[in-house]
Amino acid sequence: MDNTDLKRLGLKATVPRLRVLDVLEANREGHMSAEDVYRALLDAGEEVGLATVYRVLTQFETAGLVIRHNFEGRSLFELDSGEHHDHIVCVQCGEIMEFSDATIERRQERIAEEHGFKISDHALVIYGECVKPRCPRRPS
Amino acid sequence: MDNTDLKRLGLKATVPRLRVLDVLEANREGHMSAEDVYRALLDAGEEVGLATVYRVLTQFETAGLVIRHNFEGRSLFELDSGEHHDHIVCVQCGEIMEFSDATIERRQERIAEEHGFKISDHALVIYGECVKPRCPRRPS
DNA sequence: TTCCGTAATGCGAATCGTTCGCATTAAAGA
DNA sequence: TCTTTAATGCGAACGATTCGCATTACGGAA
Ligand SMILES: [Mn+2]
Ligand SMILES: [Mn+2]
Ligand SMILES: [Zn+2]
Ligand SMILES: [Zn+2]
C-alpha cells in the first residue's frame, strides 16, 4: 500500500493517510483502536491529530481497506484481508484470536432466510478464558 | 415479579426498582435502552432519575433478572427468560428478531475448545434487511 | 407503630470514545 | 510556480453512561 494505491481509491496521498497505513501494516496481526494508532504515530514522531486518525480510519473503512469491529462498544480496526472471520476474546488478558467456520456461516444464511431477512453483515464474538501461560491478566 | 421477589434477590423493594420491573414486564417482547425505560417511567408519571434507571438495570443484570446486550455500542436490556437466544436486526427499520440455533451453539463450543478457550459468553448479531411491508424505515 | 441506620435516590457534574466546526495547510494538476 | 480545494490539527461538542454527594425512604429494632 503506497502513494499510488491510495490515489487509485480516490484518496489523496497525504502524510497522515500514508502513516496510518504504515501503522496498520506493521500490526497485521492485531486489532487496534483509533487511540492505539494515534499513539503509535506519536511514538514514531509524527505530528497528527486524533480526529484525523478517526477520519482516516473511517475513510479506509469506506474504501474497503479496513474493517471496523465493535467490541463492547469500542471500535477496533484491522486491515481487510479479504477473508471474512470472526473473533474469540479472552476476558482476562484481552487477547483476540480469529476463526472462521463454514458451518456457522451457512447456518446464518439459512436463519436469515427463514426470518425473511437479506443478510448484510454479522458479528460473532465468543468470550472466554484462554489457557495461555501468560494469562490471566487484566484486560487492556 | 413483586415486592418479595426482589427481597429474595437481596434487593430492597424500592419504588424505582418495582417500576422498572413493571416496564420491562410490559415489554417482554422488546429490547429497551435505559433511556427507553426512563421515558416510559416519565410517561407513566413516575418521578425517577435516569442515573437510577441505569443503576437499577445493572443491579438486575447482576441479579440475573435482566440481560444486557451491546448493539452497535448501545446497551439494550431485556428480561432474562432463561433461554439463550441470539438476534437478527433489520438495518433499515431497527426491528430485532430472536433466534437460537443448536448447530451454531455446538460449533462455538468446539471452536473455543480448539483454541484453548473456556467459553463464558458469546454475542451473535446478524444484520440485514427485513422484507416487512412497513420496511424500510429509518432506524430508531 | 415509631424511630434509626444505612442503602437508595435524584440531581448535576464528570467521563469516555467519537465527531464537529473552523481557521490553516498542503496535495495535485494547470 | 500558482490556484483550487480537500485535508489537517485543534479544541469544543456530543451521546451514552457513570460518579459524587446531599437528601430520602426502606425495613429491622424497639
Ligand atoms: Mn480480526
Ligand atoms: Mn432478545
Ligand atoms: Zn487470556
Ligand atoms: Zn426492516
Short mmCIF file of C-alpha atoms (C1' of nucleotides) and ligand atoms in Angstrom, two decimals:
data_model
loop_
_atom_site.label_atom_id
_atom_site.label_comp_id
_atom_site.label_asym_id
_atom_site.label_seq_id
_atom_site.Cartn_x
_atom_site.Cartn_y
_atom_site.Cartn_z
CA MET A 1 0.00 0.00 0.00
CA ASP A 2 1.58 3.18 -1.11
CA ASN A 3 1.09 6.56 -2.64
CA THR A 4 -0.49 5.36 -5.85
CA ASP A 5 -2.65 2.72 -4.17
CA LEU A 6 -4.40 5.45 -2.24
CA LYS A 7 -4.99 7.52 -5.32
CA ARG A 8 -6.43 4.51 -7.04
CA LEU A 9 -9.04 4.51 -4.27
CA GLY A 10 -9.83 8.14 -4.86
CA LEU A 11 -7.95 9.29 -1.79
CA LYS A 12 -5.30 11.99 -1.84
CA ALA A 13 -1.98 10.56 -0.77
CA THR A 14 -1.48 12.68 2.31
CA VAL A 15 1.10 12.16 5.00
CA PRO A 16 -1.38 11.17 7.73
CA ARG A 17 -3.03 8.59 5.47
CA LEU A 18 0.24 7.03 4.47
CA ARG A 19 1.40 6.88 8.08
CA VAL A 20 -1.82 5.32 9.35
CA LEU A 21 -1.43 2.69 6.67
CA ASP A 22 2.13 2.06 7.81
CA VAL A 23 0.97 1.50 11.37
CA LEU A 24 -1.80 -0.86 10.34
CA GLU A 25 0.55 -2.84 8.13
CA ALA A 26 3.10 -3.07 10.91
CA ASN A 27 0.34 -4.64 13.05
CA ARG A 28 -1.27 -7.01 10.60
CA GLU A 29 -1.92 -9.47 13.39
CA GLY A 30 -3.55 -7.01 15.70
CA HIS A 31 -6.77 -5.15 16.24
CA MET A 32 -6.12 -1.50 17.01
CA SER A 33 -8.30 1.25 18.37
CA ALA A 34 -8.06 4.75 16.92
CA GLU A 35 -6.23 5.69 20.09
CA ASP A 36 -3.77 2.84 19.56
CA VAL A 37 -3.00 4.05 16.05
CA TYR A 38 -2.74 7.62 17.28
CA ARG A 39 -0.24 6.74 19.98
CA ALA A 40 1.81 4.62 17.61
CA LEU A 41 2.11 7.65 15.35
CA LEU A 42 3.08 9.97 18.19
CA ASP A 43 5.68 7.45 19.33
CA ALA A 44 7.03 7.43 15.79
CA GLY A 45 7.44 11.17 16.00
CA GLU A 46 4.59 12.01 13.68
CA GLU A 47 2.56 15.17 14.16
CA VAL A 48 -1.02 14.12 13.73
CA GLY A 49 -4.34 14.83 15.38
CA LEU A 50 -6.54 12.18 16.93
CA ALA A 51 -9.51 13.49 14.96
CA THR A 52 -7.57 12.94 11.76
CA VAL A 53 -6.84 9.36 12.74
CA TYR A 54 -10.54 8.79 13.27
CA ARG A 55 -11.36 10.40 9.95
CA VAL A 56 -8.73 8.44 8.07
CA LEU A 57 -9.81 5.14 9.58
CA THR A 58 -13.40 5.83 8.60
CA GLN A 59 -12.30 6.69 5.07
CA PHE A 60 -10.28 3.49 4.87
CA GLU A 61 -13.29 1.57 6.04
CA THR A 62 -15.44 3.17 3.35
CA ALA A 63 -12.77 2.41 0.78
CA GLY A 64 -12.75 -1.23 1.85
CA LEU A 65 -9.18 -1.12 3.11
CA VAL A 66 -10.08 -1.56 6.74
CA ILE A 67 -12.70 -3.34 8.80
CA ARG A 68 -14.21 -1.78 11.90
CA HIS A 69 -15.32 -4.04 14.72
CA ASN A 70 -17.40 -3.10 17.71
CA PHE A 71 -16.08 -4.86 20.78
CA GLU A 72 -18.01 -3.88 23.89
CA GLY A 73 -18.84 -0.50 22.49
CA ARG A 74 -15.33 0.35 21.36
CA SER A 75 -14.19 0.41 17.75
CA LEU A 76 -11.26 -1.76 16.78
CA PHE A 77 -9.75 -1.71 13.30
CA GLU A 78 -7.80 -4.15 11.20
CA LEU A 79 -6.72 -4.29 7.58
CA ASP A 80 -9.26 -6.09 5.45
CA SER A 81 -7.55 -9.28 4.37
CA GLY A 82 -10.49 -10.09 2.16
CA GLU A 83 -11.21 -13.27 4.07
CA HIS A 84 -14.09 -12.97 6.50
CA HIS A 85 -13.50 -14.18 10.02
CA ASP A 86 -14.97 -13.88 13.49
CA HIS A 87 -13.32 -13.43 16.86
CA ILE A 88 -12.78 -15.13 20.16
CA VAL A 89 -11.67 -12.90 23.02
CA CYS A 90 -10.07 -13.72 26.33
CA VAL A 91 -11.96 -11.82 29.01
CA GLN A 92 -8.88 -11.92 31.23
CA CYS A 93 -5.88 -10.93 29.12
CA GLY A 94 -7.78 -9.35 26.24
CA GLU A 95 -6.13 -11.50 23.60
CA ILE A 96 -8.12 -11.70 20.40
CA MET A 97 -7.97 -14.79 18.19
CA GLU A 98 -9.57 -15.21 14.82
CA PHE A 99 -11.52 -18.09 13.38
CA SER A 100 -13.90 -18.82 10.60
CA ASP A 101 -16.38 -21.62 10.43
CA ALA A 102 -18.20 -22.55 7.27
CA THR A 103 -20.93 -24.37 9.16
CA ILE A 104 -21.82 -21.30 11.21
CA GLU A 105 -21.72 -19.06 8.17
CA ARG A 106 -24.05 -21.40 6.32
CA ARG A 107 -26.49 -21.61 9.20
CA GLN A 108 -26.65 -17.86 9.49
CA GLU A 109 -27.67 -17.58 5.88
CA ARG A 110 -30.42 -20.06 6.43
CA ILE A 111 -31.64 -18.42 9.63
CA ALA A 112 -31.80 -15.03 7.95
CA GLU A 113 -33.72 -16.55 5.08
CA GLU A 114 -36.19 -18.25 7.41
CA HIS A 115 -36.87 -14.92 9.08
CA GLY A 116 -37.33 -13.05 5.85
CA PHE A 117 -34.05 -11.19 6.02
CA LYS A 118 -31.40 -10.49 3.44
CA ILE A 119 -28.10 -10.61 5.38
CA SER A 120 -25.86 -7.61 5.00
CA ASP A 121 -23.42 -8.42 7.76
CA HIS A 122 -22.97 -10.19 11.05
CA ALA A 123 -20.87 -10.05 14.17
CA LEU A 124 -19.95 -13.07 16.22
CA VAL A 125 -17.71 -12.76 19.23
CA ILE A 126 -17.01 -15.59 21.61
CA TYR A 127 -15.84 -14.59 25.08
CA GLY A 128 -13.90 -16.93 27.28
CA GLU A 129 -10.79 -17.58 29.27
CA CYS A 130 -7.71 -18.64 27.39
CA VAL A 131 -5.30 -21.10 28.91
CA LYS A 132 -2.14 -19.38 27.82
CA PRO A 133 0.57 -19.41 30.49
CA ARG A 134 0.77 -15.62 30.48
CA CYS A 135 -2.94 -15.48 31.28
CA PRO A 136 -4.83 -14.40 33.38
CA ARG A 137 -4.01 -10.77 33.05
CA ARG A 138 -6.24 -7.80 33.42
CA PRO A 139 -7.90 -6.76 30.15
CA SER A 140 -6.21 -3.88 28.36
CA MET B 1 -42.06 -10.19 39.98
CA ASP B 2 -43.06 -8.25 43.01
CA ASN B 3 -42.00 -6.86 46.32
CA THR B 4 -40.93 -10.14 47.85
CA ASP B 5 -39.23 -11.41 44.71
CA LEU B 6 -36.82 -8.51 44.89
CA LYS B 7 -36.04 -9.10 48.54
CA ARG B 8 -35.37 -12.72 47.74
CA LEU B 9 -32.62 -11.44 45.46
CA GLY B 10 -31.16 -9.32 48.20
CA LEU B 11 -32.54 -6.10 46.76
CA LYS B 12 -34.59 -3.63 48.76
CA ALA B 13 -38.05 -3.33 47.27
CA THR B 14 -37.90 0.34 46.36
CA VAL B 15 -40.33 2.21 44.18
CA PRO B 16 -37.90 2.75 41.29
CA ARG B 17 -36.95 -0.91 41.20
CA LEU B 18 -40.55 -2.08 41.19
CA ARG B 19 -41.45 0.38 38.45
CA VAL B 20 -38.53 -0.58 36.23
CA LEU B 21 -39.64 -4.17 36.57
CA ASP B 22 -43.16 -3.18 35.57
CA VAL B 23 -41.88 -1.51 32.44
CA LEU B 24 -39.72 -4.46 31.47
CA GLU B 25 -42.58 -6.89 32.03
CA ALA B 26 -44.91 -4.72 29.98
CA ASN B 27 -42.40 -5.03 27.14
CA ARG B 28 -41.47 -8.68 27.31
CA GLU B 29 -41.12 -8.80 23.54
CA GLY B 30 -38.88 -5.81 23.31
CA HIS B 31 -35.32 -4.74 23.83
CA MET B 32 -35.15 -1.43 25.66
CA SER B 33 -32.39 1.04 26.26
CA ALA B 34 -32.03 2.70 29.66
CA GLU B 35 -33.41 5.82 28.02
CA ASP B 36 -36.42 3.86 26.75
CA VAL B 37 -37.18 2.62 30.25
CA TYR B 38 -36.63 6.09 31.67
CA ARG B 39 -39.05 7.71 29.25
CA ALA B 40 -41.65 5.01 29.82
CA LEU B 41 -41.48 5.82 33.52
CA LEU B 42 -41.77 9.55 32.96
CA ASP B 43 -44.74 8.97 30.67
CA ALA B 44 -46.33 6.92 33.45
CA GLY B 45 -45.94 9.89 35.76
CA GLU B 46 -43.15 8.41 37.83
CA GLU B 47 -40.51 10.62 39.36
CA VAL B 48 -37.25 8.88 38.71
CA GLY B 49 -33.75 9.82 37.65
CA LEU B 50 -32.03 8.44 34.59
CA ALA B 51 -28.99 7.55 36.70
CA THR B 52 -31.21 5.43 38.90
CA VAL B 53 -32.58 3.60 35.90
CA TYR B 54 -29.03 2.79 34.83
CA ARG B 55 -28.15 1.64 38.34
CA VAL B 56 -31.25 -0.49 38.69
CA LEU B 57 -30.75 -2.14 35.31
CA THR B 58 -27.18 -3.00 36.23
CA GLN B 59 -28.33 -4.44 39.54
CA PHE B 60 -30.97 -6.51 37.78
CA GLU B 61 -28.32 -7.74 35.40
CA THR B 62 -26.09 -8.76 38.30
CA ALA B 63 -29.04 -10.46 39.97
CA GLY B 64 -29.71 -12.42 36.79
CA LEU B 65 -33.08 -10.81 36.18
CA VAL B 66 -32.05 -8.96 33.09
CA ILE B 67 -29.69 -9.44 30.14
CA ARG B 68 -27.70 -6.57 28.71
CA HIS B 69 -26.87 -6.61 25.02
CA ASN B 70 -24.43 -4.39 23.21
CA PHE B 71 -25.86 -3.42 19.85
CA GLU B 72 -23.58 -1.05 17.97
CA GLY B 73 -22.20 0.39 21.15
CA ARG B 74 -25.56 0.93 22.84
CA SER B 75 -26.86 -1.14 25.71
CA LEU B 76 -30.23 -2.79 25.27
CA PHE B 77 -31.94 -4.71 28.05
CA GLU B 78 -34.47 -7.50 28.21
CA LEU B 79 -35.80 -9.74 30.93
CA ASP B 80 -33.83 -12.95 31.17
CA SER B 81 -36.23 -15.63 30.03
CA GLY B 82 -33.68 -18.26 30.93
CA GLU B 83 -33.49 -19.48 27.37
CA HIS B 84 -30.46 -18.25 25.47
CA HIS B 85 -31.01 -16.71 22.09
CA ASP B 86 -29.26 -14.53 19.56
CA HIS B 87 -30.54 -11.66 17.43
CA ILE B 88 -31.16 -10.62 13.89
CA VAL B 89 -31.59 -6.90 13.29
CA CYS B 90 -33.05 -5.01 10.37
CA VAL B 91 -30.61 -2.25 9.48
CA GLN B 92 -33.46 -0.24 7.99
CA CYS B 93 -36.35 -0.30 10.44
CA GLY B 94 -34.42 -1.44 13.50
CA GLU B 95 -36.65 -4.38 14.18
CA ILE B 96 -34.99 -7.05 16.30
CA MET B 97 -35.93 -10.69 15.97
CA GLU B 98 -34.70 -13.54 18.09
CA PHE B 99 -33.48 -16.96 17.13
CA SER B 100 -31.49 -19.78 18.57
CA ASP B 101 -29.67 -22.43 16.68
CA ALA B 102 -28.31 -25.56 18.28
CA THR B 103 -25.86 -26.18 15.47
CA ILE B 104 -24.25 -22.80 15.86
CA GLU B 105 -24.11 -23.14 19.63
CA ARG B 106 -22.44 -26.51 19.29
CA ARG B 107 -19.89 -25.27 16.80
CA GLN B 108 -18.96 -22.39 19.05
CA GLU B 109 -18.18 -24.76 21.88
CA ARG B 110 -15.95 -26.76 19.61
CA ILE B 111 -14.19 -23.71 18.20
CA ALA B 112 -13.46 -22.38 21.66
CA GLU B 113 -12.14 -25.75 22.68
CA GLU B 114 -9.88 -25.96 19.65
CA HIS B 115 -8.42 -22.58 20.51
CA GLY B 116 -7.84 -23.43 24.14
CA PHE B 117 -10.67 -21.29 25.47
CA LYS B 118 -13.32 -21.92 28.08
CA ILE B 119 -16.41 -20.10 26.79
CA SER B 120 -18.04 -17.70 29.21
CA ASP B 121 -20.36 -15.98 26.78
CA HIS B 122 -20.90 -15.04 23.19
CA ALA B 123 -22.70 -12.48 21.11
CA LEU B 124 -24.04 -13.15 17.65
CA VAL B 125 -25.94 -10.50 15.77
CA ILE B 126 -26.99 -10.85 12.16
CA TYR B 127 -27.67 -7.62 10.32
CA GLY B 128 -29.87 -7.49 7.28
CA GLU B 129 -32.89 -6.03 5.60
CA CYS B 130 -36.25 -7.37 6.54
CA VAL B 131 -38.99 -7.71 3.96
CA LYS B 132 -41.83 -6.47 6.14
CA PRO B 133 -44.23 -4.21 4.27
CA ARG B 134 -43.67 -1.40 6.76
CA CYS B 135 -39.94 -1.57 6.00
CA PRO B 136 -37.72 0.20 5.03
CA ARG B 137 -37.84 2.80 7.72
CA ARG B 138 -35.07 4.77 9.24
CA PRO B 139 -33.50 3.01 12.23
CA SER B 140 -34.73 4.21 15.63
"C1'" DT C 1 -46.41 1.94 65.26
"C1'" DT C 2 -42.39 4.83 65.67
"C1'" DC C 3 -37.51 5.50 65.18
"C1'" DC C 4 -32.79 4.90 63.12
"C1'" DG C 5 -29.06 3.46 60.45
"C1'" DT C 6 -27.98 2.56 56.11
"C1'" DA C 7 -28.80 1.84 51.47
"C1'" DA C 8 -31.03 4.03 47.56
"C1'" DT C 9 -32.30 8.12 45.15
"C1'" DG C 10 -32.20 12.39 42.17
"C1'" DC C 11 -29.56 15.81 40.56
"C1'" DG C 12 -25.87 17.71 38.08
"C1'" DA C 13 -21.08 17.25 37.04
"C1'" DA C 14 -17.74 14.24 35.09
"C1'" DT C 15 -16.06 10.66 31.95
"C1'" DC C 16 -15.07 8.29 27.63
"C1'" DG C 17 -14.91 7.46 22.92
"C1'" DT C 18 -16.02 9.77 18.98
"C1'" DT C 19 -17.42 13.57 15.90
"C1'" DC C 20 -17.80 18.56 14.50
"C1'" DG C 21 -16.56 23.38 13.20
"C1'" DC C 22 -13.34 26.19 11.58
"C1'" DA C 23 -9.21 28.58 10.53
"C1'" DT C 24 -4.86 26.92 8.46
"C1'" DT C 25 -2.08 23.91 5.46
"C1'" DA C 26 -0.81 21.13 1.75
"C1'" DA C 27 -1.98 17.91 -2.35
"C1'" DA C 28 -2.06 17.89 -7.30
"C1'" DG C 29 -2.90 19.50 -11.76
"C1'" DA C 30 -2.58 23.60 -14.80
"C1'" DT D 1 5.08 28.15 -9.63
"C1'" DC D 2 0.18 29.28 -8.81
"C1'" DT D 3 -4.55 28.08 -7.62
"C1'" DT D 4 -8.17 25.46 -6.11
"C1'" DT D 5 -9.95 22.65 -2.90
"C1'" DA D 6 -9.67 18.90 0.02
"C1'" DA D 7 -7.32 17.55 4.29
"C1'" DT D 8 -5.46 18.75 8.67
"C1'" DG D 9 -4.98 19.97 13.75
"C1'" DC D 10 -7.05 21.99 17.34
"C1'" DG D 11 -10.46 22.42 20.75
"C1'" DA D 12 -15.29 22.39 21.53
"C1'" DA D 13 -19.35 19.49 21.29
"C1'" DC D 14 -21.52 15.17 21.51
"C1'" DG D 15 -24.26 10.94 23.32
"C1'" DA D 16 -24.20 7.29 26.38
"C1'" DT D 17 -23.01 6.10 30.80
"C1'" DT D 18 -21.07 6.75 35.47
"C1'" DC D 19 -19.89 9.43 39.70
"C1'" DG D 20 -20.29 12.39 43.89
"C1'" DC D 21 -22.98 13.98 47.17
"C1'" DA D 22 -26.63 15.86 49.80
"C1'" DT D 23 -31.34 14.09 50.64
"C1'" DT D 24 -34.86 10.47 51.15
"C1'" DA D 25 -37.00 6.28 52.34
"C1'" DC D 26 -36.69 1.20 53.25
"C1'" DG D 27 -37.23 -2.11 56.87
"C1'" DG D 28 -35.47 -4.11 61.20
"C1'" DA D 29 -35.31 -2.94 66.12
"C1'" DA D 30 -37.65 -1.03 69.85
MN MN E 1 -9.78 -9.90 13.06
MN MN E 2 -33.54 -10.87 22.88
ZN ZN E 3 -6.10 -14.85 28.28
ZN ZN E 4 -36.94 -3.75 8.47
#
